[in-house]
Each structure stands twice: as structure tokens, then as C-alpha cells.
Amino acid sequence: MPILDFLNHLLSFVAPAGCLAMLLAGGARLVWRKKTHLLPWYHMASINFLLGILVLALGLVLTGQDGRMGTYAALVLGMSTCQWLMSGGWRH
């Protein structure tokens, strides 16, 4: 496989994790504006992105296919739980 095709496949594989990480980090800043103990948005996005890649890779290994709905459900559940923990959501 040529390198450009490989990069295209790789970026397409991690794109859902990247988009969701940015949405969650930005959304946390909008929802909890007054909180001073929040991490910077780029830290929250990076942690969520790494977790998302891990969940997508695990889903690929376990199911043998990319893009299964169960994997995407686990992605949303895992990343939203991580964001909730980073934002201190249990204190509200």
C-alpha cells in the first residue's frame, strides 16, 4: 500500500476520536464556564483523543472490523465518561 493511502486510512480511522475529543473539550468550557479547576482545553482534548484511539483500536481487534456501531457506542461512552471525570461532574 502506498504511503499516501496508508495515511488516508489512518487519518480516517482516528477522525471520529479527534472530532469527538474537540467537541467534548469545547463543550465542557461552554457548560462549566465558572470553573477554575478545569484543565486547559488542549489537555482535555489530548487525553480524550488518546482514549478514543485506544477504544477504536480495541474495537478493531475484538470485532475484526472497523466502523462497527458497538465500537462507536463504546467510543462515545468512554470519552464522555472521561470528560465528565476531568470536569469534576460528580461534584454537581
Short mmCIF file of C-alpha atoms in Angstrom, two decimals:
data_model
loop_
_atom_site.label_atom_id
_atom_site.label_comp_id
_atom_site.label_asym_id
_atom_site.label_seq_id
_atom_site.Cartn_x
_atom_site.Cartn_y
_atom_site.Cartn_z
CA MET A 1 0.00 0.00 0.00
CA PRO A 2 1.44 3.40 -0.93
CA ILE A 3 2.24 5.75 1.95
CA LEU A 4 -0.46 8.27 1.00
CA ASP A 5 -3.12 5.56 1.01
CA PHE A 6 -1.87 4.36 4.38
CA LEU A 7 -2.03 7.88 5.82
CA ASN A 8 -5.51 8.34 4.40
CA HIS A 9 -6.71 5.13 6.06
CA LEU A 10 -5.02 6.02 9.34
CA LEU A 11 -6.47 9.52 9.46
CA SER A 12 -9.91 8.19 8.57
CA PHE A 13 -9.60 5.63 11.36
CA VAL A 14 -8.80 8.21 14.07
CA ALA A 15 -11.07 11.01 12.76
CA PRO A 16 -14.10 10.08 14.94
CA ALA A 17 -11.93 10.18 18.07
CA GLY A 18 -10.43 13.52 17.07
CA CYS A 19 -13.75 15.18 16.30
CA LEU A 20 -15.40 13.91 19.46
CA ALA A 21 -12.42 14.96 21.58
CA MET A 22 -12.60 18.52 20.28
CA LEU A 23 -16.38 18.68 20.76
CA LEU A 24 -16.17 17.38 24.32
CA ALA A 25 -13.35 19.72 25.35
CA GLY A 26 -15.10 22.73 23.82
CA GLY A 27 -18.45 21.74 25.25
CA ALA A 28 -17.00 21.43 28.75
CA ARG A 29 -15.78 25.01 28.51
CA LEU A 30 -19.25 26.17 27.47
CA VAL A 31 -21.15 24.21 30.11
CA TRP A 32 -18.82 24.88 33.06
CA ARG A 33 -17.66 28.45 32.37
CA LYS A 34 -17.19 29.46 36.00
CA LYS A 35 -14.97 26.52 36.98
CA THR A 36 -11.39 27.49 37.59
CA HIS A 37 -10.09 23.97 38.20
CA LEU A 38 -10.72 22.73 34.67
CA LEU A 39 -7.70 21.58 32.72
CA PRO A 40 -6.81 23.59 29.63
CA TRP A 41 -8.93 22.56 26.64
CA TYR A 42 -5.97 21.11 24.75
CA HIS A 43 -5.12 18.80 27.68
CA MET A 44 -8.70 17.56 27.86
CA ALA A 45 -8.82 17.09 24.08
CA SER A 46 -5.49 15.19 24.04
CA ILE A 47 -6.50 12.83 26.85
CA ASN A 48 -9.85 12.16 25.19
CA PHE A 49 -8.19 11.68 21.80
CA LEU A 50 -5.74 9.10 23.17
CA LEU A 51 -8.56 7.28 24.94
CA GLY A 52 -10.60 7.36 21.73
CA ILE A 53 -7.76 5.84 19.70
CA LEU A 54 -7.42 3.11 22.31
CA VAL A 55 -11.15 2.32 22.18
CA LEU A 56 -11.20 2.29 18.37
CA ALA A 57 -8.14 0.02 18.22
CA LEU A 58 -9.64 -2.31 20.81
CA GLY A 59 -12.88 -2.45 18.84
CA LEU A 60 -10.93 -3.26 15.67
CA VAL A 61 -9.03 -6.06 17.40
CA LEU A 62 -12.07 -7.56 19.11
CA THR A 63 -14.51 -7.42 16.19
CA GLY A 64 -12.08 -7.69 13.30
CA GLN A 65 -13.74 -4.77 11.53
CA ASP A 66 -13.52 -1.03 11.66
CA GLY A 67 -16.64 1.10 11.96
CA ARG A 68 -18.90 -1.16 14.00
CA MET A 69 -21.72 0.61 15.82
CA GLY A 70 -20.77 -1.08 19.09
CA THR A 71 -17.28 0.37 18.82
CA TYR A 72 -18.65 3.86 18.22
CA ALA A 73 -21.04 3.47 21.16
CA ALA A 74 -18.10 2.46 23.37
CA LEU A 75 -16.16 5.44 21.99
CA VAL A 76 -18.87 7.92 22.96
CA LEU A 77 -19.46 6.31 26.36
CA GLY A 78 -15.78 6.09 27.24
CA MET A 79 -14.83 9.57 26.10
CA SER A 80 -17.86 11.25 27.67
CA THR A 81 -17.17 9.48 30.98
CA CYS A 82 -13.55 10.60 30.83
CA GLN A 83 -14.61 14.18 30.12
CA TRP A 84 -17.10 14.08 32.98
CA LEU A 85 -14.36 12.90 35.34
CA MET A 86 -11.89 15.55 34.13
CA SER A 87 -14.52 18.26 34.53
CA GLY A 88 -15.43 17.22 38.06
CA GLY A 89 -19.01 16.40 37.11
CA TRP A 90 -19.59 14.24 40.17
CA ARG A 91 -19.45 17.36 42.38
CA HIS A 92 -22.64 18.91 40.97
#
